[in-house]
Coordinates of N, CA and C in Angstrom, one line a residue:
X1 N 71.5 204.9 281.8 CA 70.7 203.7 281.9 C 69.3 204.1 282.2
X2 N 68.2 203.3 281.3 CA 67.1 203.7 281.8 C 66.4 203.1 283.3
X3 N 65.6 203.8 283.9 CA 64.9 202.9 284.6 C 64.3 201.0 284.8
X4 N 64.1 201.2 283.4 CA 63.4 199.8 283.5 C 65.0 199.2 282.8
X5 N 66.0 199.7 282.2 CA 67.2 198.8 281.8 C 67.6 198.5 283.5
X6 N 67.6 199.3 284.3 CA 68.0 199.1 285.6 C 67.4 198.1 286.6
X7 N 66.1 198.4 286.1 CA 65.4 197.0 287.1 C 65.0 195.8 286.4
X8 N 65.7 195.8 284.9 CA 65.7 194.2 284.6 C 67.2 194.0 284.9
X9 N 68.1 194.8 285.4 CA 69.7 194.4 285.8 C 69.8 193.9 287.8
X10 N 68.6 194.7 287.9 CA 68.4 194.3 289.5 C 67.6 193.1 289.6
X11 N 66.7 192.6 288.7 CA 66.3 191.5 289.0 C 66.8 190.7 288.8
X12 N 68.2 190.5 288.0 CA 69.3 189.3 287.7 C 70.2 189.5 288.9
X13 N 70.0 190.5 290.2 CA 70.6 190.3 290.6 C 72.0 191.5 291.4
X14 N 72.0 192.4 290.2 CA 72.9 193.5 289.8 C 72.8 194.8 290.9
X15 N 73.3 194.3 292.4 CA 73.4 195.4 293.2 C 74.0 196.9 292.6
X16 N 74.4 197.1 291.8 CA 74.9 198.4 291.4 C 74.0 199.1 290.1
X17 N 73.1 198.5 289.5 CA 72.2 198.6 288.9 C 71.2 199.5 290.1
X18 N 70.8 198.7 290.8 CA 70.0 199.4 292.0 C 70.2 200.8 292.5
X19 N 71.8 201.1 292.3 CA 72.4 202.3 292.6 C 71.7 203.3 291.8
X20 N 71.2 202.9 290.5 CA 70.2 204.2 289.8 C 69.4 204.4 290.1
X21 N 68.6 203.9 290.6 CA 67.1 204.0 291.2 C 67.3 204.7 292.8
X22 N 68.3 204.3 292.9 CA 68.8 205.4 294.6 C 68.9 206.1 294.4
X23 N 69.8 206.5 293.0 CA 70.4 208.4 293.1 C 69.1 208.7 292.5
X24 N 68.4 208.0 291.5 CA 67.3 209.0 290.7 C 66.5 209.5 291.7
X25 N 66.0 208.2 293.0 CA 64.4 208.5 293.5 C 65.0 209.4 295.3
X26 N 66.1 208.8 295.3 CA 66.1 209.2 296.8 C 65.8 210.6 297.3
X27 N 65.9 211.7 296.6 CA 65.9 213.3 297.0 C 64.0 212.9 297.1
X28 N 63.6 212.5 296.4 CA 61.8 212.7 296.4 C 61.3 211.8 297.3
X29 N 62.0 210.7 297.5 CA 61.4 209.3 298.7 C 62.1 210.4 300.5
X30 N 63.3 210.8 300.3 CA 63.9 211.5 301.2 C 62.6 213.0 301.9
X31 N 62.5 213.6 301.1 CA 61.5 215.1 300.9 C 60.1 214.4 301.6
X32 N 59.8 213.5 301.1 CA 58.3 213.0 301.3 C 58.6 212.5 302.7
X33 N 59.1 211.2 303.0 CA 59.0 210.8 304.3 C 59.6 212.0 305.2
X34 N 60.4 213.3 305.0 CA 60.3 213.7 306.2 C 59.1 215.1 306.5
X35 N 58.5 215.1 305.4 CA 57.2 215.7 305.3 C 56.1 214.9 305.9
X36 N 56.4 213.4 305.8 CA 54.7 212.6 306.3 C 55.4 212.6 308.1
X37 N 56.7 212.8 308.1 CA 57.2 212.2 309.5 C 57.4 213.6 310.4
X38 N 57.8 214.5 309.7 CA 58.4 215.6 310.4 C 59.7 215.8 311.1
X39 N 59.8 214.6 310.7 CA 61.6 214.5 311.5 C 62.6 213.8 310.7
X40 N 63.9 214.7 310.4 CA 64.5 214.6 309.4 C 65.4 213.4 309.4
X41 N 65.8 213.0 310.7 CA 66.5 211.9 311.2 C 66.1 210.3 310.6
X42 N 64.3 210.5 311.4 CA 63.4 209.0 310.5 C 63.3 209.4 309.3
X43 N 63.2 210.6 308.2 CA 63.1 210.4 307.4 C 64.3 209.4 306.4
X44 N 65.6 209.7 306.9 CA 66.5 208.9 306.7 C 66.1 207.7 306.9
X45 N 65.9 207.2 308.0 CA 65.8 205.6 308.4 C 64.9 205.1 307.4
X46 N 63.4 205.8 307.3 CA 62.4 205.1 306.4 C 62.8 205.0 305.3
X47 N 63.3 206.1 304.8 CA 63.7 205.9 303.4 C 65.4 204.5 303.1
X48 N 65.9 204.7 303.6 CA 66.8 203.4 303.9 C 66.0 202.2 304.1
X49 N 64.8 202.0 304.7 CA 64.1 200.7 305.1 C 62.9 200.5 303.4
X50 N 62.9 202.0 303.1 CA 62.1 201.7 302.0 C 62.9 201.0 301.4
X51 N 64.2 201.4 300.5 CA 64.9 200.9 299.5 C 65.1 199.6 299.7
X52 N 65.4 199.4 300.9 CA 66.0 197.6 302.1 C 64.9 196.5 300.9
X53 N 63.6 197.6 301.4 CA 62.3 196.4 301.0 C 62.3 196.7 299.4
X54 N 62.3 197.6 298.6 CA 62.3 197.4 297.1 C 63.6 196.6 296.9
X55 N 64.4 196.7 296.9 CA 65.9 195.5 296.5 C 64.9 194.3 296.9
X56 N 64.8 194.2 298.3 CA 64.1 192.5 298.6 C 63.2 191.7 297.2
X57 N 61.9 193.4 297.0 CA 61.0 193.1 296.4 C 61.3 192.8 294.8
X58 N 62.6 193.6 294.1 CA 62.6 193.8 293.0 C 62.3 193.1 292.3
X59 N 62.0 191.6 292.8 CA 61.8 190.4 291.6 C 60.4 190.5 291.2
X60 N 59.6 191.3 291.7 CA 57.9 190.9 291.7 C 57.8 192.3 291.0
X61 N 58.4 193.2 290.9 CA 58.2 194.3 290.0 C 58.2 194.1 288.5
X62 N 56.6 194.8 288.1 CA 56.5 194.6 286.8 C 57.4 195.5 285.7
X63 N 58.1 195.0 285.0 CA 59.1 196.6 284.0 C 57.6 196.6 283.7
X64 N 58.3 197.8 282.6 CA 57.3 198.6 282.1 C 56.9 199.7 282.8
X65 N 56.8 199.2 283.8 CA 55.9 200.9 284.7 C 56.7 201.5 285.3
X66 N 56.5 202.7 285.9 CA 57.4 203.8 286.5 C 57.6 203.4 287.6
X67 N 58.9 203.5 288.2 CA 59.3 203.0 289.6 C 59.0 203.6 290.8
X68 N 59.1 205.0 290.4 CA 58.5 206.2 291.8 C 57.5 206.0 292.4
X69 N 56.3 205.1 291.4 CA 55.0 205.0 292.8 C 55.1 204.0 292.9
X70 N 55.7 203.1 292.9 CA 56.0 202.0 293.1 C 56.8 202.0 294.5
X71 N 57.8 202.8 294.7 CA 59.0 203.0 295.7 C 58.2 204.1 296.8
X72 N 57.5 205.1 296.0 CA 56.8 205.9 297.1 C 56.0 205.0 297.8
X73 N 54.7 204.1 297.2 CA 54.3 203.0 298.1 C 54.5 202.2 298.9
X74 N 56.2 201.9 298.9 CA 56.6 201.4 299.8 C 57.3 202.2 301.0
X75 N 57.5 203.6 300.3 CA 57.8 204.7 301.4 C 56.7 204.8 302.6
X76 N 55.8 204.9 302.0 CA 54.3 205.1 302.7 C 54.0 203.8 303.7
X77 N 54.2 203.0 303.0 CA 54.0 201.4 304.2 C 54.6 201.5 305.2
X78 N 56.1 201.8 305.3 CA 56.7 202.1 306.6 C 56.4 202.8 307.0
X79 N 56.1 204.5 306.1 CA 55.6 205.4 307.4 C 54.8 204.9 308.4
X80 N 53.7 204.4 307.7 CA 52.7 204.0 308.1 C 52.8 203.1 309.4
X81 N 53.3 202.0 309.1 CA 53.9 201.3 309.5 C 54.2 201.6 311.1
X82 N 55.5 202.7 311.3 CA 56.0 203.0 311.9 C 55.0 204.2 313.0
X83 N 54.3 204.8 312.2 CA 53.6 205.2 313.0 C 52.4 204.6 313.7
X84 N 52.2 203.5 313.5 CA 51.0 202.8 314.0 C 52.1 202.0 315.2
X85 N 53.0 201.6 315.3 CA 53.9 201.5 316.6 C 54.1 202.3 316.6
X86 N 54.0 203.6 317.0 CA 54.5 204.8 317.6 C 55.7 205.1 317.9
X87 N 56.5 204.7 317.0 CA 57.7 204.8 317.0 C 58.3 205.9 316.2
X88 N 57.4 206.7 315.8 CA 58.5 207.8 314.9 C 58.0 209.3 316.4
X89 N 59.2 210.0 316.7 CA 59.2 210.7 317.7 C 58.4 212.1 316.8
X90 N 57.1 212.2 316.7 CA 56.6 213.9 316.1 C 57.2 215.3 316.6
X91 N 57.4 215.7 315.2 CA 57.9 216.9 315.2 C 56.8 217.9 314.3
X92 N 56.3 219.0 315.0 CA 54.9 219.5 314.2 C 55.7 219.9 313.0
X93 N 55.5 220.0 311.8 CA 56.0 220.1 310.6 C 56.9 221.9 310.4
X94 N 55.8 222.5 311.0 CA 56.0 224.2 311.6 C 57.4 223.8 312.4
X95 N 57.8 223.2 313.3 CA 59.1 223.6 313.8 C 60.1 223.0 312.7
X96 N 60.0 222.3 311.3 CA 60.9 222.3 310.7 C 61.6 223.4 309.7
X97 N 60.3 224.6 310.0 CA 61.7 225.7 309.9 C 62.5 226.4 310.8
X98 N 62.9 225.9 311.7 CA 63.9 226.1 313.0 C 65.4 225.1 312.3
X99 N 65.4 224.3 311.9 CA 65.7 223.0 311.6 C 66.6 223.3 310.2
X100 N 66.0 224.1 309.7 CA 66.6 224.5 308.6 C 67.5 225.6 308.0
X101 N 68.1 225.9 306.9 CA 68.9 227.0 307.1 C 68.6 227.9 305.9
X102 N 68.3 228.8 306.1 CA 67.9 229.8 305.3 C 69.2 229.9 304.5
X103 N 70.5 229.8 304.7 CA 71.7 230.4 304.2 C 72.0 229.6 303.4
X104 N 71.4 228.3 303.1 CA 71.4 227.2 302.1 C 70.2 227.4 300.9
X105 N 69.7 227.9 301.3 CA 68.1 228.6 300.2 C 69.3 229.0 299.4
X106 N 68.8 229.1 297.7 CA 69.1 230.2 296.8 C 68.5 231.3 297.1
X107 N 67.5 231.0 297.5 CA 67.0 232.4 298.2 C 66.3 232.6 299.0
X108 N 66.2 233.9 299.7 CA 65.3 233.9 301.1 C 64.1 234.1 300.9
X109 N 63.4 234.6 300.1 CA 62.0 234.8 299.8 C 61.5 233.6 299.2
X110 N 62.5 232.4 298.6 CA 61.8 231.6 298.3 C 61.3 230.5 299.9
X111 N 63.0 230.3 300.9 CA 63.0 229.7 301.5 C 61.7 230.1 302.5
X112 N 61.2 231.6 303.0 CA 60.4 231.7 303.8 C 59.0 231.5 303.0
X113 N 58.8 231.3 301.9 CA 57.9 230.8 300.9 C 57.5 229.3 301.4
X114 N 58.5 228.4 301.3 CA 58.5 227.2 301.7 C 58.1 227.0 303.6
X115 N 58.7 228.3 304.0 CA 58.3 228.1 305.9 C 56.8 228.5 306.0
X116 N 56.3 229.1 304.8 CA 54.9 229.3 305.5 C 53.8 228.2 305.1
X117 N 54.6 227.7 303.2 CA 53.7 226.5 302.9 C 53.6 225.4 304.0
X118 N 54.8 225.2 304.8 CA 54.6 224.4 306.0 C 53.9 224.2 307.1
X119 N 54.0 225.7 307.1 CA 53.4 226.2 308.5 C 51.9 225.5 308.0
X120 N 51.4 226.1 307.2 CA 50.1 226.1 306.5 C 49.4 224.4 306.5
X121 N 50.6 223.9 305.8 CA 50.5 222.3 305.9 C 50.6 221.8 307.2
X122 N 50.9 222.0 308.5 CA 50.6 221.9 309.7 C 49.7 221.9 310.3
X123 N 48.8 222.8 309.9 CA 47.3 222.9 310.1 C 46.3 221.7 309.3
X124 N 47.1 221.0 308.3 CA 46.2 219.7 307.8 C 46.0 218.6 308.7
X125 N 44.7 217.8 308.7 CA 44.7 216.9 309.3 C 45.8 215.9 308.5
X126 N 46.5 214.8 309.5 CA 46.9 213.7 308.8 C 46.8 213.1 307.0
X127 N 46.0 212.7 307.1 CA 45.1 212.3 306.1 C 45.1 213.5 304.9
X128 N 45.0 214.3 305.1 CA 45.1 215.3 304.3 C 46.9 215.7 303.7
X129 N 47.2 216.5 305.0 CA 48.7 216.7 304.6 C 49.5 214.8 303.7
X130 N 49.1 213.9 303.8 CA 49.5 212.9 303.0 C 49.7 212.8 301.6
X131 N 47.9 212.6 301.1 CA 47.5 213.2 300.4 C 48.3 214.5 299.5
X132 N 48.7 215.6 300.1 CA 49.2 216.7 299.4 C 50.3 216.6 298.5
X133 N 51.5 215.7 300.4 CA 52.9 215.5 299.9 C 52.9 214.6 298.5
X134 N 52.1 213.6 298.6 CA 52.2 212.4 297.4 C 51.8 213.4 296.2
X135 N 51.0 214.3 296.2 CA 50.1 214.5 295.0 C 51.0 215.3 294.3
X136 N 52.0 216.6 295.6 CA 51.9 217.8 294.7 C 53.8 217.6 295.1
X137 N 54.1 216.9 296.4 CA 56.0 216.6 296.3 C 55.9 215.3 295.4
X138 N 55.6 214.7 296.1 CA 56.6 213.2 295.2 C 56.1 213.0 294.1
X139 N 54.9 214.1 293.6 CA 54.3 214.3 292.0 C 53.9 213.4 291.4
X140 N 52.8 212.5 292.5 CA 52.2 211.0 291.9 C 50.8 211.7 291.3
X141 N 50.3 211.0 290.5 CA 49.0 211.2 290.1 C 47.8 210.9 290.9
X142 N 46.8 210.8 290.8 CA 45.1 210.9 291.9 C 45.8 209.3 291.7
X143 N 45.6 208.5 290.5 CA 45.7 207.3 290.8 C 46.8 206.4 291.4
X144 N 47.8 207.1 291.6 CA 48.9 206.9 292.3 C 48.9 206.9 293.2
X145 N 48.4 208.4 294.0 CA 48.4 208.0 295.2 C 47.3 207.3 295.5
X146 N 46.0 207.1 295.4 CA 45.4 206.1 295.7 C 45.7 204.7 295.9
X147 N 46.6 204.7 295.0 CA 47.6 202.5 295.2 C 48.4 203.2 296.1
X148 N 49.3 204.1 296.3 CA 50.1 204.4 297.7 C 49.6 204.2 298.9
X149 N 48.5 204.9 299.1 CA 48.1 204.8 300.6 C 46.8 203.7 300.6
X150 N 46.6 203.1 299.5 CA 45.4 202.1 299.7 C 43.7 202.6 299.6
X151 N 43.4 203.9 298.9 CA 42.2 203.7 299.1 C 41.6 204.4 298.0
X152 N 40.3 204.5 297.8 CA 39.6 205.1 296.4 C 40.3 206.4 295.7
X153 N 40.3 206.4 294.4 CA 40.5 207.7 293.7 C 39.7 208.8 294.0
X154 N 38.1 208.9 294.5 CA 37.4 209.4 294.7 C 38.0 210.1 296.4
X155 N 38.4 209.1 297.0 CA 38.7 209.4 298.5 C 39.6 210.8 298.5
X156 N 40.7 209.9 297.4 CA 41.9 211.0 297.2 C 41.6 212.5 297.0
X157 N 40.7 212.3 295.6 CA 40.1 213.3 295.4 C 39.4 214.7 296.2
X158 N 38.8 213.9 297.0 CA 38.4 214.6 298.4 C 38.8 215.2 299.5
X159 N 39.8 214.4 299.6 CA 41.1 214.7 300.6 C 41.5 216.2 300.1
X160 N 41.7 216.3 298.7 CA 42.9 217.1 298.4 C 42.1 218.5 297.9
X161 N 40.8 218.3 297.7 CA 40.2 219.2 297.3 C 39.9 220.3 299.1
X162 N 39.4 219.1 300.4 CA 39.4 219.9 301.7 C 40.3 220.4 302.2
X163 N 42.2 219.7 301.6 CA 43.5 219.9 302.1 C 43.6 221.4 301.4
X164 N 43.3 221.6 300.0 CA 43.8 222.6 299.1 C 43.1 223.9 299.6
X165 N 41.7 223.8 300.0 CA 40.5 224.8 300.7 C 41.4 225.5 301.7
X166 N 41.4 224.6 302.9 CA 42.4 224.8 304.1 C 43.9 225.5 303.6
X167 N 44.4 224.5 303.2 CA 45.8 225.6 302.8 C 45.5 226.7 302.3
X168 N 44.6 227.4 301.2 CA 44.1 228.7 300.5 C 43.6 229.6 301.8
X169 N 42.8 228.7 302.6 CA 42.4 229.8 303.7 C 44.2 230.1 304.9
X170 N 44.5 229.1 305.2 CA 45.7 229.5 306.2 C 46.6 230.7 304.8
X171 N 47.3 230.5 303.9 CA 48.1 231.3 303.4 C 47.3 232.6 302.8
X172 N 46.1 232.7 303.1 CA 45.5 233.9 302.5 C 45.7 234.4 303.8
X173 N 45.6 233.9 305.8 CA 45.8 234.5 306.8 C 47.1 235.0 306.8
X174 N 47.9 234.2 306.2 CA 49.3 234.9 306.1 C 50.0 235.4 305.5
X175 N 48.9 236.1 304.3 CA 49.3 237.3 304.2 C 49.8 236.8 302.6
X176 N 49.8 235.8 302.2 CA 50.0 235.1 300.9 C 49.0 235.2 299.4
X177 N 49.4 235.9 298.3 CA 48.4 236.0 297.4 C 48.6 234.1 296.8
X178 N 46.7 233.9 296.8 CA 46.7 232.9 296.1 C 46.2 233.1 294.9
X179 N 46.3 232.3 293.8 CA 46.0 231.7 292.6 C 44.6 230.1 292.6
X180 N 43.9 231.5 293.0 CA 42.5 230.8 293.4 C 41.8 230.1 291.9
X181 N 42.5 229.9 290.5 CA 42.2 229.2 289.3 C 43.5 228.1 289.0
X182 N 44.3 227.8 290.0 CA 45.5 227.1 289.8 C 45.7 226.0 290.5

């Protein structure tokens, strides 16, 4: 079933229709909020409260367009959301490789690959580390994430160009060859 077969079946109504749009998006709605949250636990809840609100919303969704920034946008609301009541308990992103298990990696050089891009992204301000997750995890476009989090394409642009600098400087401290044309 395609995506948009799926959400013209959910706008008649068709709770099991909706079930594709869970299995397709949830690993990338999942990844992202516990990357903006740090904590693997709310990343569950938000992402459950995301989907709560897309089912609510599905009738106002236009087919035709891709659902991922559509769903990531409402991923982001909550975060957002939630962190402006201070209700998500922070976890600096760096302790989420404690949290993790290397013996589930296919591999260990990739997994500690992933604990330093962390570490590295821990060092971003807010705003920035956002920015990254949408751009370069949940694989939205400049103009995507800009309807995600609400603000200029130019903003975005900026964000990711000072976030990408910083990351190049932290993983060149750690000893990481970068791909300074990539």
């Amino acid at each position: 079933m395609s995506d948009d077969e799926a959400i013209a079946r959910c706008q008649q109504g068709d709770r099991d229709a909706f079930r594709h749009l869970v299995d397709r998006y949830k690993d990338v709605l999942y990844g992202t909020a516990v990357l903006m949250t740090g904590n693997r636990a709310v990343g569950e809840e938000v992402v459950q409260e995301a989907f709560l609100s897309a089912w609510r919303g599905i009738g106002g969704f236009k087919r035709g367009r891709p659902p991922k920034p559509w769903l990531v946008r409402i991923l982001v609301n909550e975060v957002l959301t939630r962190q402006r009541k201070k209700s998500i308990p922070a976890i600096p992103l760096s302790d989420l490789d404690h949290a993790a298990d290397p013996a589930a990696s296919d591999d260990a050089d990739a997994f500690q690959d992933r604990a330093i891009v962390r570490q590295a992204l821990a060092h971003l301000v807010p705003e920035q580390q956002q920015v990254v997750v949408l751009r370069y995890f949940a694989e939205l476009s400049v103009p995507e994430v800009a309807r995600s989090i609400g603000v200029r394409e130019g903003t975005v642009k900026s964000r990711l160009h000072r976030a990408l600098k910083r990351l190049r400087k932290k993983l060149e401290e750690s000893g990481v060859e970068v791909d300074r044309h990539g």
